[in-house]
């Protein structure tokens, strides 16, 4: 019997359709891992209910009664996937030696957990689950995700390609991660900053079996914007460069206008004028918007509000 205590942290937002299968499969997986001697009997599944409006919490309570291995935390409201995950990590890290986080829809292959734990035993503190291909995602999701990873890389943000939030972390890695106190959370960017030895484990991603994606386009976009603006100030620099470029162009135009004036060729059209006013106006607004995004982030960080509030805990 292994003596590593494993906690599987699962954030859940309106997952009543998924929970029955998820629970059955995770409980089974825990048993298998125990039998293989990889983890101890105190290992648990920890559901974090992220302010669901459906029967998710009732179900979690029910499974906590039925299964020795299931625990639950109920957050007082919806705080979003990343914050719910942090709530789970923070709750689990007092008891667990290793923590694996996974989405409630189990699109990520739970059978690679044993490989993850083996890597941990070989001395790795962080093991990333990486998707081999994105066959099961829609064309749009696949391509938008791909360009996002590329953009992140260009902007100098360290992140693991095709890795979502399916990963194993040792207790000390989680403790270290929790030292990153920012409210604008983008775990995929922060975990690599923790810097302990890491490894990757590859798997194929399956389709969501029940319920629908909790990441509509609007949430995906704001997630991506968070990811970029929390890690890189390059967009602000780009605005600055653009400003310089425009000043140079304006100087060139000024010279042209002066030459035209003194050679007696009066400028007749206002079209170019109107056009440039609109264009420059647009550029200024974009620039303001980008700067505003950062100012907004500072505002949120400065308030230093708690990332989540726990209402109830069922721990064993
Ligand atoms: N989730 C959450 N809070 C939210 C939105 C999502 O805890 O506000 C959870 C959700 O229950 C799931 C995970 O985050 O366990 C990922 O969501 P989903 O599978 O819908 O995302 P997708 O796989 O479509 O990117
Ligand atoms: Mg999913």
PDB file of N, CA and C and ligand atoms in Angstrom, residues 10-15 48 50 78-81 84 102-105 107 141 205 208 212-215 219, ligand 1:
ATOM      1  N   UNK A  10     -11.929  18.660  -7.990  1.00  0.00           N
ATOM      2  CA  UNK A  10     -12.824  18.788  -9.143  1.00  0.00           C
ATOM      3  C   UNK A  10     -13.745  19.993  -8.968  1.00  0.00           C
ATOM      4  N   UNK A  11     -13.516  21.092  -9.719  1.00  0.00           N
ATOM      5  CA  UNK A  11     -14.448  22.209  -9.651  1.00  0.00           C
ATOM      6  C   UNK A  11     -15.734  21.880 -10.411  1.00  0.00           C
ATOM      7  N   UNK A  12     -16.866  22.228  -9.838  1.00  0.00           N
ATOM      8  CA  UNK A  12     -18.147  21.880 -10.465  1.00  0.00           C
ATOM      9  C   UNK A  12     -19.058  23.095 -10.524  1.00  0.00           C
ATOM     10  N   UNK A  13     -19.502  23.424 -11.700  1.00  0.00           N
ATOM     11  CA  UNK A  13     -20.492  24.486 -11.845  1.00  0.00           C
ATOM     12  C   UNK A  13     -21.635  23.939 -12.686  1.00  0.00           C
ATOM     13  N   UNK A  14     -22.771  23.784 -12.077  1.00  0.00           N
ATOM     14  CA  UNK A  14     -23.941  23.202 -12.745  1.00  0.00           C
ATOM     15  C   UNK A  14     -23.620  21.899 -13.469  1.00  0.00           C
ATOM     16  N   UNK A  15     -23.102  20.954 -12.730  1.00  0.00           N
ATOM     17  CA  UNK A  15     -22.675  19.698 -13.342  1.00  0.00           C
ATOM     18  C   UNK A  15     -23.579  18.534 -12.955  1.00  0.00           C
ATOM     19  N   UNK A  48     -15.555  20.787  -5.561  1.00  0.00           N
ATOM     20  CA  UNK A  48     -15.744  22.182  -5.156  1.00  0.00           C
ATOM     21  C   UNK A  48     -16.949  22.707  -5.917  1.00  0.00           C
ATOM     22  N   UNK A  50     -18.987  25.415  -7.227  1.00  0.00           N
ATOM     23  CA  UNK A  50     -18.747  26.831  -7.518  1.00  0.00           C
ATOM     24  C   UNK A  50     -20.073  27.571  -7.709  1.00  0.00           C
ATOM     25  N   UNK A  78     -20.679  31.959  -7.163  1.00  0.00           N
ATOM     26  CA  UNK A  78     -19.877  31.569  -8.323  1.00  0.00           C
ATOM     27  C   UNK A  78     -18.662  32.483  -8.449  1.00  0.00           C
ATOM     28  N   UNK A  79     -17.477  31.889  -8.349  1.00  0.00           N
ATOM     29  CA  UNK A  79     -16.262  32.696  -8.429  1.00  0.00           C
ATOM     30  C   UNK A  79     -15.431  32.356  -9.658  1.00  0.00           C
ATOM     31  N   UNK A  80     -15.937  31.425 -10.474  1.00  0.00           N
ATOM     32  CA  UNK A  80     -15.211  31.070 -11.700  1.00  0.00           C
ATOM     33  C   UNK A  80     -14.286  29.886 -11.500  1.00  0.00           C
ATOM     34  N   UNK A  81     -14.045  29.193 -12.587  1.00  0.00           N
ATOM     35  CA  UNK A  81     -13.259  27.975 -12.614  1.00  0.00           C
ATOM     36  C   UNK A  81     -11.935  28.089 -11.852  1.00  0.00           C
ATOM     37  N   UNK A  84     -12.296  28.651  -8.116  1.00  0.00           N
ATOM     38  CA  UNK A  84     -12.834  27.437  -7.497  1.00  0.00           C
ATOM     39  C   UNK A  84     -11.710  26.411  -7.330  1.00  0.00           C
ATOM     40  N   UNK A 102      -8.762  18.238 -11.980  1.00  0.00           N
ATOM     41  CA  UNK A 102      -9.373  17.781 -13.234  1.00  0.00           C
ATOM     42  C   UNK A 102     -10.765  18.382 -13.350  1.00  0.00           C
ATOM     43  N   UNK A 103     -11.241  18.591 -14.587  1.00  0.00           N
ATOM     44  CA  UNK A 103     -12.582  19.131 -14.796  1.00  0.00           C
ATOM     45  C   UNK A 103     -13.645  18.066 -14.532  1.00  0.00           C
ATOM     46  N   UNK A 104     -14.810  18.542 -14.140  1.00  0.00           N
ATOM     47  CA  UNK A 104     -15.881  17.614 -13.747  1.00  0.00           C
ATOM     48  C   UNK A 104     -16.396  16.774 -14.912  1.00  0.00           C
ATOM     49  N   UNK A 105     -16.176  17.229 -16.149  1.00  0.00           N
ATOM     50  CA  UNK A 105     -16.731  16.461 -17.268  1.00  0.00           C
ATOM     51  C   UNK A 105     -15.828  15.287 -17.672  1.00  0.00           C
ATOM     52  N   UNK A 107     -13.312  15.032 -19.444  1.00  0.00           N
ATOM     53  CA  UNK A 107     -12.852  14.985 -20.837  1.00  0.00           C
ATOM     54  C   UNK A 107     -11.390  14.590 -20.887  1.00  0.00           C
ATOM     55  N   UNK A 141     -13.169  25.963 -31.573  1.00  0.00           N
ATOM     56  CA  UNK A 141     -12.468  25.918 -30.290  1.00  0.00           C
ATOM     57  C   UNK A 141     -11.000  25.541 -30.500  1.00  0.00           C
ATOM     58  N   UNK A 205      -8.032  13.545 -25.624  1.00  0.00           N
ATOM     59  CA  UNK A 205      -9.159  14.154 -24.950  1.00  0.00           C
ATOM     60  C   UNK A 205     -10.463  13.653 -25.555  1.00  0.00           C
ATOM     61  N   UNK A 208     -17.284  15.842 -24.130  1.00  0.00           N
ATOM     62  CA  UNK A 208     -18.089  15.998 -22.923  1.00  0.00           C
ATOM     63  C   UNK A 208     -19.310  15.099 -23.062  1.00  0.00           C
ATOM     64  N   UNK A 212     -23.576  20.891 -20.791  1.00  0.00           N
ATOM     65  CA  UNK A 212     -22.904  21.630 -21.856  1.00  0.00           C
ATOM     66  C   UNK A 212     -21.694  22.377 -21.328  1.00  0.00           C
ATOM     67  N   UNK A 213     -20.864  22.848 -22.250  1.00  0.00           N
ATOM     68  CA  UNK A 213     -19.651  23.548 -21.849  1.00  0.00           C
ATOM     69  C   UNK A 213     -20.013  24.761 -21.010  1.00  0.00           C
ATOM     70  N   UNK A 214     -19.245  24.962 -19.923  1.00  0.00           N
ATOM     71  CA  UNK A 214     -19.494  26.115 -19.064  1.00  0.00           C
ATOM     72  C   UNK A 214     -18.617  27.286 -19.506  1.00  0.00           C
ATOM     73  N   UNK A 215     -17.986  27.118 -20.650  1.00  0.00           N
ATOM     74  CA  UNK A 215     -17.151  28.187 -21.188  1.00  0.00           C
ATOM     75  C   UNK A 215     -17.706  28.686 -22.511  1.00  0.00           C
ATOM     76  N   UNK A 219     -16.898  33.961 -22.036  1.00  0.00           N
ATOM     77  CA  UNK A 219     -15.986  33.576 -20.955  1.00  0.00           C
ATOM     78  C   UNK A 219     -14.607  33.225 -21.500  1.00  0.00           C
TER      79      UNK A 219
HETATM   80  N1  LIG B   1     -16.448  25.625 -13.928  1.00  0.00           N
HETATM   81  C1  LIG B   1     -16.502  26.244 -12.669  1.00  0.00           C
HETATM   82  N2  LIG B   1     -16.985  27.533 -12.583  1.00  0.00           N
HETATM   83  C2  LIG B   1     -17.396  28.238 -13.686  1.00  0.00           C
HETATM   84  C3  LIG B   1     -17.315  27.610 -14.954  1.00  0.00           C
HETATM   85  C4  LIG B   1     -16.828  26.308 -15.040  1.00  0.00           C
HETATM   86  O1  LIG B   1     -16.122  25.649 -11.665  1.00  0.00           O
HETATM   87  O2  LIG B   1     -17.835  29.381 -13.531  1.00  0.00           O
HETATM   88  C5  LIG B   1     -15.924  24.241 -14.016  1.00  0.00           C
HETATM   89  C6  LIG B   1     -16.827  23.254 -14.720  1.00  0.00           C
HETATM   90  O3  LIG B   1     -17.773  22.701 -13.848  1.00  0.00           O
HETATM   91  C7  LIG B   1     -15.833  22.218 -15.219  1.00  0.00           C
HETATM   92  C8  LIG B   1     -14.602  23.053 -15.508  1.00  0.00           C
HETATM   93  O4  LIG B   1     -14.779  24.271 -14.813  1.00  0.00           O
HETATM   94  O5  LIG B   1     -15.515  21.261 -14.221  1.00  0.00           O
HETATM   95  C9  LIG B   1     -14.377  23.279 -17.005  1.00  0.00           C
HETATM   96  O6  LIG B   1     -15.559  23.677 -17.637  1.00  0.00           O
HETATM   97  P1  LIG B   1     -16.019  23.077 -19.034  1.00  0.00           P
HETATM   98  O7  LIG B   1     -15.749  21.608 -19.080  1.00  0.00           O
HETATM   99  O8  LIG B   1     -17.433  23.495 -19.261  1.00  0.00           O
HETATM  100  O9  LIG B   1     -15.039  23.848 -20.021  1.00  0.00           O
HETATM  101  P2  LIG B   1     -14.537  23.343 -21.462  1.00  0.00           P
HETATM  102  O10 LIG B   1     -14.042  21.922 -21.305  1.00  0.00           O
HETATM  103  O11 LIG B   1     -15.688  23.447 -22.376  1.00  0.00           O
HETATM  104  O12 LIG B   1     -13.419  24.300 -21.782  1.00  0.00           O
END
